[in-house]
Amino acid sequence: MELKVDKLTKKYSRGEKEFFAVDNISFSLDKGEFVAVIGPSGCGKSTLFSMIAGLVKPDSGTVEMNGESLLKLSKDEFSHLRNTKIGYILQGQNLMQNFTVLENICLPLYLGKDRNTDRAYELIETLGLKELMNSYPASLSGGEQRRVSIARSLAHNPELIIADEPTSNLDPENAKLITEVFMKECKDGKSVLMSSHNLELVANTDRQLKILNGKLIN
Amino acid sequence: MNNNRKLMSIFGIAKRNISNRKIRSGIMIAFVFILASSLYISSLLINSMNLGLEKTIGRIGADLIVVPQEYENNMRSSLFLGECSTFYTDRSYMDKVAETEGIQQMTPQLYIASLEAECCGLPTQIIAFDPETDFIVTPWLQDINKKEINYGEVIVGNGVVADVGSTIKFFDIDFPVVGKLENTQTGYDYCVFMRFDTSKIILESERFKSLVDSTIDPDNVISAIMIKAKNGANLNTMASRITYTYKIPVKAFTTNGMFSAISDNLDNLTSFSSILVTISFILAVLALICIFTITINERQHEFGVLISLGATQKQLVLIIVLEAVMIGLIGGVLAVIISAVASFIFNNAITSALEIPYLDNSPSDLIPLILKTLLIAIGSSILASLYSAIRIGRAEPITLIKGDE
Amino acid sequence: MNKTKGYVSAIADIVLGLLLAIGPWTIFKTCSTAEKIMKCYYSCRAVLIIGIILMVIGLIKLLFKKSQNMITCISSAVIFALTILIPSWAIGGCANPAMACQKVAFPCIYAICVIGAVIQLILAWKYRGCKDE
């Protein structure tokens, strides 16, 4: 999977003032690459990720995946892409409280046409969630919930993984486990785009992109 | 590990959302329940009254009814509800009435309320008829394969507690029961029919004389004159003539006119009930809209997460609408079951309190009512959810993910 | 969770049993016995006894909440259901539907029995698969 982002821009208004959340950012991501996006809070990382995943429409610029422009896709087509080729890990706590751990992990499969659960069960083993399969999120610790979140975003075997601060507020053990999962995905030919403040984690990536005030510095 | 577990569908997601939010779902189901049960009960009452009125008017068999002026209400209650009374006037008035143009047949009847029937101390309405001129009771006898009744015998309505072959006691006198009419679902079900000469036995009895009227002339009393008009005769003109021309203390009514007060009340009840149901519908839908809007606002982030996992906006709308359908269905079914059981159990109390002859619990009439109630329950629930569903369907994914106040 | 079900089952038996016992003589009175004693009087006396039985069962359930299970709920449901047969078939009441027993007392008895049976059956359903504590 190859990702190419070219001159992506997004402007927001705060009262009467306008500001660039993402200002003219261009980069590319090759198959099997593990890239970290770093920068202070509010620098535009989440907005950038949202635009790539089709959750926000950019004001200008292009996003291409395997040579095809993503911005021409309709809402439903982008949804289908998020259900098949993109795995998006949202920042913070995002589990569905009404569903068990297993059901949360299988959610992308409930929503899509591909109903193969093998990968879901593999991830449950890898992330040490076997004993918690029938538990509800309210009874899980923060680390356990984050592992479930990650398993959920990988259950449909996506080619591109976009992770927004996947290890924030996690203990070193959990953070390490999650890093290892991403590294394994890259070895299997998936691309990972991740934002993080954790320098130890970032050190394991192939490349780092620094963003400040919406602009790519390096 | 069991990898063969059945995967959840969109319907399953909606069902889980309902079942895991018991209080919220319970409140919404309660509103639908109130709407559906008020619709069911008011429709049942009105349909029953309409049917009772239709059957009573159809059953009477006469075009005009002539009664003593002050006993109009007694006659109406007796025919419609089977309530009992004793009233009579001079038989000689029949000669005057007979002068009216347009009369094809006329026959007298006598109404006597018993003091008590054998069972349970409630009076029964005795109706005496003249076998030679009668055209009302005689056809009913033919329905039960009886050509005539003899002196001293009685025929009972379906609701009277006496079997054919037994006797029934009035004013300390036993009368053999020789026939029982079919269920008419009118006041006639609680009446006992005898010939005029048989009624003389009662009028001449010591008990009647001491407890009711000792001055009555048994040969010279009637309670009502039932008239069948010729084809093409103007019934209203005939009724006016009888009431105003002959200067006798009687009033004549067309059959429809006799029950116009009940009809008018029924129209008022129908209007009132329609207004009540409409208000109830509007309030329930508004309440449901509020609850849907508030709860779906709170769930924006949840919907945003689903979108990030690949849900289409159509799927989100479908989840919301399916939740609404389930709430409407559960509320509607509960309303129908509880209303139907309650109206069946409390049938007697309701008919007595509201002064209607019966509640129409026949399956052929209940099935359309049940379907109508369920459709309105589900429809109102879907309607209430549409605003929220459309909002979610049109929202930007990132707005949903961030949630909103 | 079993404790809550136990409370509900016991209280349902006590409250509804009390209503069955004293209701036909107070709130939803049956026919007067001033003139003569009729069948409905005996029906209500039988229902009074059943009401007391249910109250006693309810008290026992309250004392031994944890020992309650599906079977105790089904038993109560059966008692409620069969009580309906007393005024409707086993003893009966006045034939005339306008009498107080047919208009008020018996319908209330039927309603209480239906409510009691439904509550106990729902609790029995919820108890299925639960282990005794």
Short mmCIF file of N, CA and C in Angstrom, two decimals, chain A residues 35-176:
data_model
loop_
_atom_site.label_atom_id
_atom_site.label_comp_id
_atom_site.label_asym_id
_atom_site.label_seq_id
_atom_site.Cartn_x
_atom_site.Cartn_y
_atom_site.Cartn_z
N VAL A 35 5.74 5.08 10.17
CA VAL A 35 6.08 6.50 10.25
C VAL A 35 5.39 7.13 11.45
N ALA A 36 6.17 7.93 12.20
CA ALA A 36 5.59 8.65 13.34
C ALA A 36 5.41 10.10 12.98
N VAL A 37 4.34 10.69 13.40
CA VAL A 37 4.09 12.13 13.24
C VAL A 37 4.17 12.73 14.63
N ILE A 38 5.12 13.64 14.84
CA ILE A 38 5.29 14.20 16.17
C ILE A 38 5.11 15.70 16.13
N GLY A 39 4.75 16.24 17.27
CA GLY A 39 4.54 17.68 17.39
C GLY A 39 3.73 17.97 18.63
N PRO A 40 3.73 19.23 19.06
CA PRO A 40 3.00 19.57 20.28
C PRO A 40 1.48 19.41 20.10
N SER A 41 0.77 19.38 21.21
CA SER A 41 -0.70 19.27 21.14
C SER A 41 -1.28 20.44 20.36
N GLY A 42 -2.24 20.16 19.50
CA GLY A 42 -2.88 21.22 18.72
C GLY A 42 -2.13 21.61 17.47
N CYS A 43 -1.10 20.82 17.11
CA CYS A 43 -0.32 21.22 15.93
C CYS A 43 -0.93 20.75 14.62
N GLY A 44 -1.95 19.92 14.69
CA GLY A 44 -2.64 19.53 13.46
C GLY A 44 -2.55 18.05 13.13
N LYS A 45 -2.01 17.24 14.03
CA LYS A 45 -1.81 15.82 13.73
C LYS A 45 -3.15 15.12 13.49
N SER A 46 -4.10 15.36 14.46
CA SER A 46 -5.40 14.67 14.37
C SER A 46 -6.15 15.10 13.12
N THR A 47 -6.08 16.39 12.81
CA THR A 47 -6.76 16.90 11.61
C THR A 47 -6.18 16.25 10.35
N LEU A 48 -4.85 16.14 10.32
CA LEU A 48 -4.20 15.50 9.18
C LEU A 48 -4.68 14.06 9.02
N PHE A 49 -4.69 13.34 10.14
CA PHE A 49 -5.12 11.94 10.09
C PHE A 49 -6.58 11.83 9.65
N SER A 50 -7.42 12.74 10.18
CA SER A 50 -8.85 12.70 9.84
C SER A 50 -9.06 12.91 8.34
N MET A 51 -8.25 13.80 7.77
CA MET A 51 -8.40 14.07 6.33
C MET A 51 -7.99 12.85 5.52
N ILE A 52 -6.90 12.21 5.93
CA ILE A 52 -6.45 11.02 5.19
C ILE A 52 -7.50 9.91 5.29
N ALA A 53 -8.12 9.80 6.46
CA ALA A 53 -9.12 8.73 6.66
C ALA A 53 -10.49 9.10 6.13
N GLY A 54 -10.63 10.32 5.62
CA GLY A 54 -11.91 10.70 5.01
C GLY A 54 -12.97 11.17 6.00
N LEU A 55 -12.52 11.50 7.20
CA LEU A 55 -13.49 11.97 8.20
C LEU A 55 -13.68 13.48 8.13
N VAL A 56 -12.74 14.16 7.50
CA VAL A 56 -12.83 15.61 7.30
C VAL A 56 -12.47 15.90 5.85
N LYS A 57 -13.21 16.84 5.25
CA LYS A 57 -12.91 17.18 3.87
C LYS A 57 -11.86 18.30 3.85
N PRO A 58 -10.71 18.11 3.16
CA PRO A 58 -9.69 19.18 3.13
C PRO A 58 -10.16 20.35 2.27
N ASP A 59 -9.59 21.51 2.54
CA ASP A 59 -9.91 22.67 1.71
C ASP A 59 -9.17 22.61 0.37
N SER A 60 -7.95 22.06 0.42
CA SER A 60 -7.22 21.85 -0.84
C SER A 60 -6.19 20.75 -0.64
N GLY A 61 -5.65 20.28 -1.75
CA GLY A 61 -4.65 19.22 -1.69
C GLY A 61 -5.24 17.90 -2.11
N THR A 62 -4.37 16.88 -2.18
CA THR A 62 -4.85 15.56 -2.61
C THR A 62 -4.31 14.47 -1.69
N VAL A 63 -5.02 13.38 -1.67
CA VAL A 63 -4.58 12.17 -0.96
C VAL A 63 -4.76 11.02 -1.95
N GLU A 64 -3.66 10.31 -2.21
CA GLU A 64 -3.75 9.18 -3.13
C GLU A 64 -3.33 7.90 -2.42
N MET A 65 -4.07 6.86 -2.70
CA MET A 65 -3.74 5.56 -2.12
C MET A 65 -3.57 4.59 -3.29
N ASN A 66 -2.37 4.03 -3.41
CA ASN A 66 -2.06 3.16 -4.55
C ASN A 66 -2.39 3.84 -5.88
N GLY A 67 -2.10 5.14 -5.94
CA GLY A 67 -2.28 5.89 -7.18
C GLY A 67 -3.69 6.42 -7.39
N GLU A 68 -4.65 5.99 -6.56
CA GLU A 68 -6.03 6.47 -6.78
C GLU A 68 -6.35 7.60 -5.81
N SER A 69 -6.97 8.66 -6.33
CA SER A 69 -7.30 9.80 -5.47
C SER A 69 -8.47 9.43 -4.55
N LEU A 70 -8.26 9.68 -3.27
CA LEU A 70 -9.31 9.34 -2.30
C LEU A 70 -10.37 10.43 -2.19
N LEU A 71 -9.99 11.65 -2.55
CA LEU A 71 -10.92 12.76 -2.30
C LEU A 71 -12.10 12.78 -3.28
N LYS A 72 -11.99 11.92 -4.34
CA LYS A 72 -13.12 11.85 -5.27
C LYS A 72 -14.20 10.91 -4.74
N LEU A 73 -13.84 10.15 -3.69
CA LEU A 73 -14.79 9.13 -3.19
C LEU A 73 -15.98 9.78 -2.50
N SER A 74 -17.13 9.13 -2.62
CA SER A 74 -18.32 9.59 -1.89
C SER A 74 -18.18 9.18 -0.43
N LYS A 75 -19.11 9.66 0.41
CA LYS A 75 -19.07 9.33 1.84
C LYS A 75 -19.14 7.82 2.05
N ASP A 76 -20.04 7.19 1.30
CA ASP A 76 -20.22 5.74 1.46
C ASP A 76 -19.00 4.97 0.98
N GLU A 77 -18.40 5.46 -0.10
CA GLU A 77 -17.20 4.78 -0.63
C GLU A 77 -16.05 4.91 0.37
N PHE A 78 -15.95 6.08 1.01
CA PHE A 78 -14.90 6.27 2.01
C PHE A 78 -15.16 5.38 3.23
N SER A 79 -16.44 5.26 3.59
CA SER A 79 -16.80 4.36 4.69
C SER A 79 -16.36 2.94 4.37
N HIS A 80 -16.61 2.54 3.14
CA HIS A 80 -16.22 1.20 2.72
C HIS A 80 -14.71 1.03 2.80
N LEU A 81 -14.00 2.11 2.46
CA LEU A 81 -12.52 2.07 2.52
C LEU A 81 -12.06 1.90 3.96
N ARG A 82 -12.71 2.62 4.88
CA ARG A 82 -12.36 2.50 6.31
C ARG A 82 -12.71 1.13 6.86
N ASN A 83 -13.63 0.46 6.18
CA ASN A 83 -14.04 -0.88 6.64
C ASN A 83 -13.18 -1.97 6.03
N THR A 84 -12.37 -1.61 5.03
CA THR A 84 -11.60 -2.65 4.33
C THR A 84 -10.10 -2.36 4.35
N LYS A 85 -9.70 -1.21 3.86
CA LYS A 85 -8.27 -0.96 3.64
C LYS A 85 -7.65 -0.06 4.70
N ILE A 86 -8.45 0.72 5.39
CA ILE A 86 -7.89 1.63 6.41
C ILE A 86 -8.36 1.19 7.79
N GLY A 87 -7.42 1.17 8.72
CA GLY A 87 -7.79 0.91 10.11
C GLY A 87 -7.48 2.15 10.91
N TYR A 88 -8.52 2.82 11.46
CA TYR A 88 -8.31 4.11 12.10
C TYR A 88 -8.48 3.96 13.61
N ILE A 89 -7.41 4.27 14.33
CA ILE A 89 -7.48 4.17 15.79
C ILE A 89 -7.65 5.57 16.34
N LEU A 90 -8.85 5.84 16.90
CA LEU A 90 -9.15 7.18 17.40
C LEU A 90 -8.39 7.46 18.68
N GLN A 91 -8.18 8.72 18.95
CA GLN A 91 -7.55 9.13 20.20
C GLN A 91 -8.52 8.87 21.35
N GLY A 92 -7.96 8.49 22.50
CA GLY A 92 -8.81 8.38 23.69
C GLY A 92 -9.61 7.08 23.76
N GLN A 93 -10.66 7.13 24.55
CA GLN A 93 -11.47 5.94 24.85
C GLN A 93 -12.67 5.87 23.95
N ASN A 94 -12.77 4.79 23.19
CA ASN A 94 -13.81 4.76 22.16
C ASN A 94 -14.56 3.45 22.06
N LEU A 95 -14.55 2.69 23.14
CA LEU A 95 -15.24 1.41 23.04
C LEU A 95 -16.74 1.61 23.19
N MET A 96 -17.52 0.71 22.59
CA MET A 96 -18.98 0.75 22.69
C MET A 96 -19.36 0.04 23.99
N GLN A 97 -19.93 0.78 24.91
CA GLN A 97 -20.18 0.26 26.26
C GLN A 97 -21.22 -0.86 26.28
N ASN A 98 -22.09 -0.92 25.26
CA ASN A 98 -23.15 -1.94 25.24
C ASN A 98 -22.68 -3.29 24.72
N PHE A 99 -21.42 -3.34 24.24
CA PHE A 99 -20.95 -4.57 23.61
C PHE A 99 -19.77 -5.14 24.37
N THR A 100 -19.64 -6.46 24.33
CA THR A 100 -18.52 -7.11 25.01
C THR A 100 -17.22 -6.82 24.26
N VAL A 101 -16.13 -7.24 24.85
CA VAL A 101 -14.81 -7.06 24.22
C VAL A 101 -14.79 -7.71 22.84
N LEU A 102 -15.25 -8.95 22.78
CA LEU A 102 -15.26 -9.66 21.49
C LEU A 102 -16.13 -8.93 20.48
N GLU A 103 -17.31 -8.47 20.93
CA GLU A 103 -18.22 -7.79 20.00
C GLU A 103 -17.64 -6.46 19.55
N ASN A 104 -16.95 -5.76 20.45
CA ASN A 104 -16.30 -4.51 20.06
C ASN A 104 -15.26 -4.77 18.97
N ILE A 105 -14.46 -5.81 19.18
CA ILE A 105 -13.40 -6.11 18.23
C ILE A 105 -13.99 -6.50 16.87
N CYS A 106 -15.09 -7.20 16.89
CA CYS A 106 -15.70 -7.65 15.63
C CYS A 106 -16.61 -6.61 14.98
N LEU A 107 -16.74 -5.43 15.59
CA LEU A 107 -17.65 -4.40 15.05
C LEU A 107 -17.42 -4.10 13.56
N PRO A 108 -16.16 -3.91 13.12
CA PRO A 108 -15.98 -3.64 11.68
C PRO A 108 -16.55 -4.78 10.82
N LEU A 109 -16.49 -5.99 11.33
CA LEU A 109 -17.00 -7.14 10.58
C LEU A 109 -18.54 -7.12 10.54
N TYR A 110 -19.17 -6.65 11.65
CA TYR A 110 -20.63 -6.56 11.65
C TYR A 110 -21.08 -5.56 10.60
N LEU A 111 -20.25 -4.50 10.43
CA LEU A 111 -20.67 -3.41 9.55
C LEU A 111 -20.38 -3.70 8.08
N GLY A 112 -19.43 -4.61 7.84
CA GLY A 112 -18.99 -4.82 6.46
C GLY A 112 -19.47 -6.13 5.88
N LYS A 113 -18.97 -6.41 4.70
CA LYS A 113 -19.39 -7.64 4.01
C LYS A 113 -18.46 -8.80 4.33
N ASP A 114 -17.20 -8.49 4.63
CA ASP A 114 -16.25 -9.54 4.95
C ASP A 114 -16.48 -10.00 6.39
N ARG A 115 -16.91 -11.24 6.59
CA ARG A 115 -17.30 -11.67 7.92
C ARG A 115 -16.31 -12.67 8.51
N ASN A 116 -15.08 -12.67 8.03
CA ASN A 116 -14.08 -13.63 8.51
C ASN A 116 -13.50 -13.16 9.84
N THR A 117 -13.71 -13.97 10.87
CA THR A 117 -13.29 -13.56 12.22
C THR A 117 -11.92 -14.09 12.63
N ASP A 118 -11.23 -14.80 11.73
CA ASP A 118 -9.95 -15.41 12.12
C ASP A 118 -8.97 -14.37 12.65
N ARG A 119 -8.89 -13.26 11.92
CA ARG A 119 -7.92 -12.22 12.30
C ARG A 119 -8.27 -11.65 13.67
N ALA A 120 -9.58 -11.51 13.93
CA ALA A 120 -10.03 -10.96 15.21
C ALA A 120 -9.54 -11.84 16.36
N TYR A 121 -9.72 -13.14 16.20
CA TYR A 121 -9.30 -14.06 17.27
C TYR A 121 -7.78 -14.10 17.44
N GLU A 122 -7.08 -13.94 16.30
CA GLU A 122 -5.60 -13.87 16.37
C GLU A 122 -5.15 -12.69 17.23
N LEU A 123 -5.79 -11.55 16.96
CA LEU A 123 -5.43 -10.33 17.68
C LEU A 123 -5.77 -10.46 19.16
N ILE A 124 -6.86 -11.13 19.48
CA ILE A 124 -7.25 -11.35 20.88
C ILE A 124 -6.13 -12.12 21.60
N GLU A 125 -5.59 -13.12 20.92
CA GLU A 125 -4.47 -13.88 21.51
C GLU A 125 -3.24 -13.01 21.66
N THR A 126 -2.89 -12.33 20.56
CA THR A 126 -1.66 -11.52 20.55
C THR A 126 -1.69 -10.44 21.62
N LEU A 127 -2.85 -9.80 21.79
CA LEU A 127 -2.94 -8.68 22.72
C LEU A 127 -3.37 -9.11 24.11
N GLY A 128 -3.40 -10.40 24.37
CA GLY A 128 -3.68 -10.92 25.72
C GLY A 128 -5.10 -10.60 26.19
N LEU A 129 -6.09 -10.75 25.32
CA LEU A 129 -7.46 -10.39 25.68
C LEU A 129 -8.37 -11.61 25.80
N LYS A 130 -7.78 -12.80 25.76
CA LYS A 130 -8.62 -14.01 25.72
C LYS A 130 -9.53 -14.13 26.94
N GLU A 131 -8.98 -13.82 28.13
CA GLU A 131 -9.79 -13.96 29.35
C GLU A 131 -10.88 -12.91 29.45
N LEU A 132 -10.75 -11.84 28.66
CA LEU A 132 -11.67 -10.70 28.80
C LEU A 132 -12.74 -10.66 27.70
N MET A 133 -12.77 -11.70 26.88
CA MET A 133 -13.63 -11.68 25.67
C MET A 133 -15.08 -11.34 25.96
N ASN A 134 -15.59 -11.90 27.09
CA ASN A 134 -17.02 -11.71 27.36
C ASN A 134 -17.27 -10.60 28.38
N SER A 135 -16.23 -9.81 28.68
CA SER A 135 -16.40 -8.71 29.63
C SER A 135 -16.86 -7.47 28.90
N TYR A 136 -17.46 -6.57 29.66
CA TYR A 136 -17.88 -5.29 29.10
C TYR A 136 -16.81 -4.24 29.40
N PRO A 137 -16.68 -3.20 28.53
CA PRO A 137 -15.61 -2.21 28.68
C PRO A 137 -15.55 -1.57 30.07
N ALA A 138 -16.71 -1.42 30.72
CA ALA A 138 -16.70 -0.74 32.02
C ALA A 138 -15.86 -1.47 33.05
N SER A 139 -15.67 -2.79 32.85
CA SER A 139 -14.90 -3.55 33.84
C SER A 139 -13.42 -3.68 33.47
N LEU A 140 -12.99 -2.99 32.40
CA LEU A 140 -11.60 -3.11 31.97
C LEU A 140 -10.77 -1.93 32.45
N SER A 141 -9.46 -2.16 32.57
CA SER A 141 -8.55 -1.06 32.90
C SER A 141 -8.31 -0.25 31.63
N GLY A 142 -7.62 0.91 31.82
CA GLY A 142 -7.32 1.77 30.68
C GLY A 142 -6.48 1.07 29.62
N GLY A 143 -5.48 0.35 30.10
CA GLY A 143 -4.60 -0.36 29.17
C GLY A 143 -5.35 -1.43 28.39
N GLU A 144 -6.20 -2.17 29.10
CA GLU A 144 -6.98 -3.23 28.44
C GLU A 144 -7.91 -2.63 27.40
N GLN A 145 -8.54 -1.53 27.75
CA GLN A 145 -9.47 -0.89 26.80
C GLN A 145 -8.73 -0.44 25.54
N ARG A 146 -7.51 0.10 25.74
CA ARG A 146 -6.76 0.54 24.57
C ARG A 146 -6.38 -0.62 23.69
N ARG A 147 -6.02 -1.75 24.28
CA ARG A 147 -5.67 -2.94 23.49
C ARG A 147 -6.87 -3.42 22.68
N VAL A 148 -8.05 -3.33 23.31
CA VAL A 148 -9.28 -3.73 22.60
C VAL A 148 -9.50 -2.80 21.41
N SER A 149 -9.28 -1.50 21.67
CA SER A 149 -9.45 -0.48 20.63
C SER A 149 -8.56 -0.80 19.43
N ILE A 150 -7.35 -1.17 19.71
CA ILE A 150 -6.40 -1.45 18.64
C ILE A 150 -6.77 -2.72 17.90
N ALA A 151 -7.16 -3.75 18.66
CA ALA A 151 -7.59 -5.00 18.02
C ALA A 151 -8.76 -4.74 17.10
N ARG A 152 -9.68 -3.86 17.55
CA ARG A 152 -10.87 -3.55 16.76
C ARG A 152 -10.50 -2.93 15.42
N SER A 153 -9.51 -2.04 15.45
CA SER A 153 -9.15 -1.36 14.21
C SER A 153 -8.33 -2.21 13.27
N LEU A 154 -7.88 -3.36 13.76
CA LEU A 154 -7.08 -4.24 12.91
C LEU A 154 -7.83 -5.51 12.50
N ALA A 155 -9.04 -5.70 13.03
CA ALA A 155 -9.75 -6.98 12.84
C ALA A 155 -10.10 -7.26 11.38
N HIS A 156 -10.24 -6.20 10.60
CA HIS A 156 -10.61 -6.41 9.20
C HIS A 156 -9.37 -6.40 8.28
N ASN A 157 -8.18 -6.53 8.89
CA ASN A 157 -6.93 -6.68 8.14
C ASN A 157 -6.65 -5.51 7.17
N PRO A 158 -6.59 -4.28 7.69
CA PRO A 158 -6.43 -3.15 6.78
C PRO A 158 -4.99 -3.05 6.26
N GLU A 159 -4.82 -2.37 5.13
CA GLU A 159 -3.49 -2.16 4.55
C GLU A 159 -2.81 -0.95 5.18
N LEU A 160 -3.61 0.05 5.54
CA LEU A 160 -3.06 1.26 6.13
C LEU A 160 -3.63 1.43 7.53
N ILE A 161 -2.74 1.60 8.49
CA ILE A 161 -3.20 1.78 9.88
C ILE A 161 -2.87 3.19 10.29
N ILE A 162 -3.90 3.93 10.71
CA ILE A 162 -3.70 5.30 11.18
C ILE A 162 -4.01 5.31 12.67
N ALA A 163 -3.02 5.62 13.49
CA ALA A 163 -3.20 5.54 14.94
C ALA A 163 -2.93 6.90 15.56
N ASP A 164 -3.97 7.47 16.17
CA ASP A 164 -3.84 8.79 16.79
C ASP A 164 -3.53 8.62 18.28
N GLU A 165 -2.28 8.84 18.64
CA GLU A 165 -1.81 8.71 20.02
C GLU A 165 -2.25 7.39 20.65
N PRO A 166 -1.82 6.27 20.11
CA PRO A 166 -2.29 4.98 20.60
C PRO A 166 -1.73 4.60 21.97
N THR A 167 -0.63 5.24 22.36
CA THR A 167 -0.03 4.82 23.64
C THR A 167 -0.14 5.90 24.71
N SER A 168 -0.92 6.92 24.47
CA SER A 168 -1.01 8.01 25.48
C SER A 168 -1.63 7.46 26.76
N ASN A 169 -1.12 7.91 27.89
CA ASN A 169 -1.58 7.49 29.23
C ASN A 169 -1.43 6.00 29.49
N LEU A 170 -0.58 5.32 28.73
CA LEU A 170 -0.41 3.88 28.96
C LEU A 170 0.90 3.62 29.73
N ASP A 171 0.88 2.53 30.51
CA ASP A 171 2.11 2.13 31.21
C ASP A 171 3.10 1.60 30.17
N PRO A 172 4.37 1.57 30.51
CA PRO A 172 5.41 1.16 29.55
C PRO A 172 5.17 -0.23 28.96
N GLU A 173 4.63 -1.15 29.81
CA GLU A 173 4.43 -2.53 29.33
C GLU A 173 3.42 -2.58 28.19
N ASN A 174 2.29 -1.91 28.40
CA ASN A 174 1.25 -1.88 27.37
C ASN A 174 1.73 -1.14 26.14
N ALA A 175 2.45 -0.04 26.37
CA ALA A 175 2.96 0.76 25.24
C ALA A 175 3.90 -0.10 24.38
N LYS A 176 4.72 -0.88 25.06
CA LYS A 176 5.66 -1.74 24.34
C LYS A 176 4.90 -2.80 23.52
#
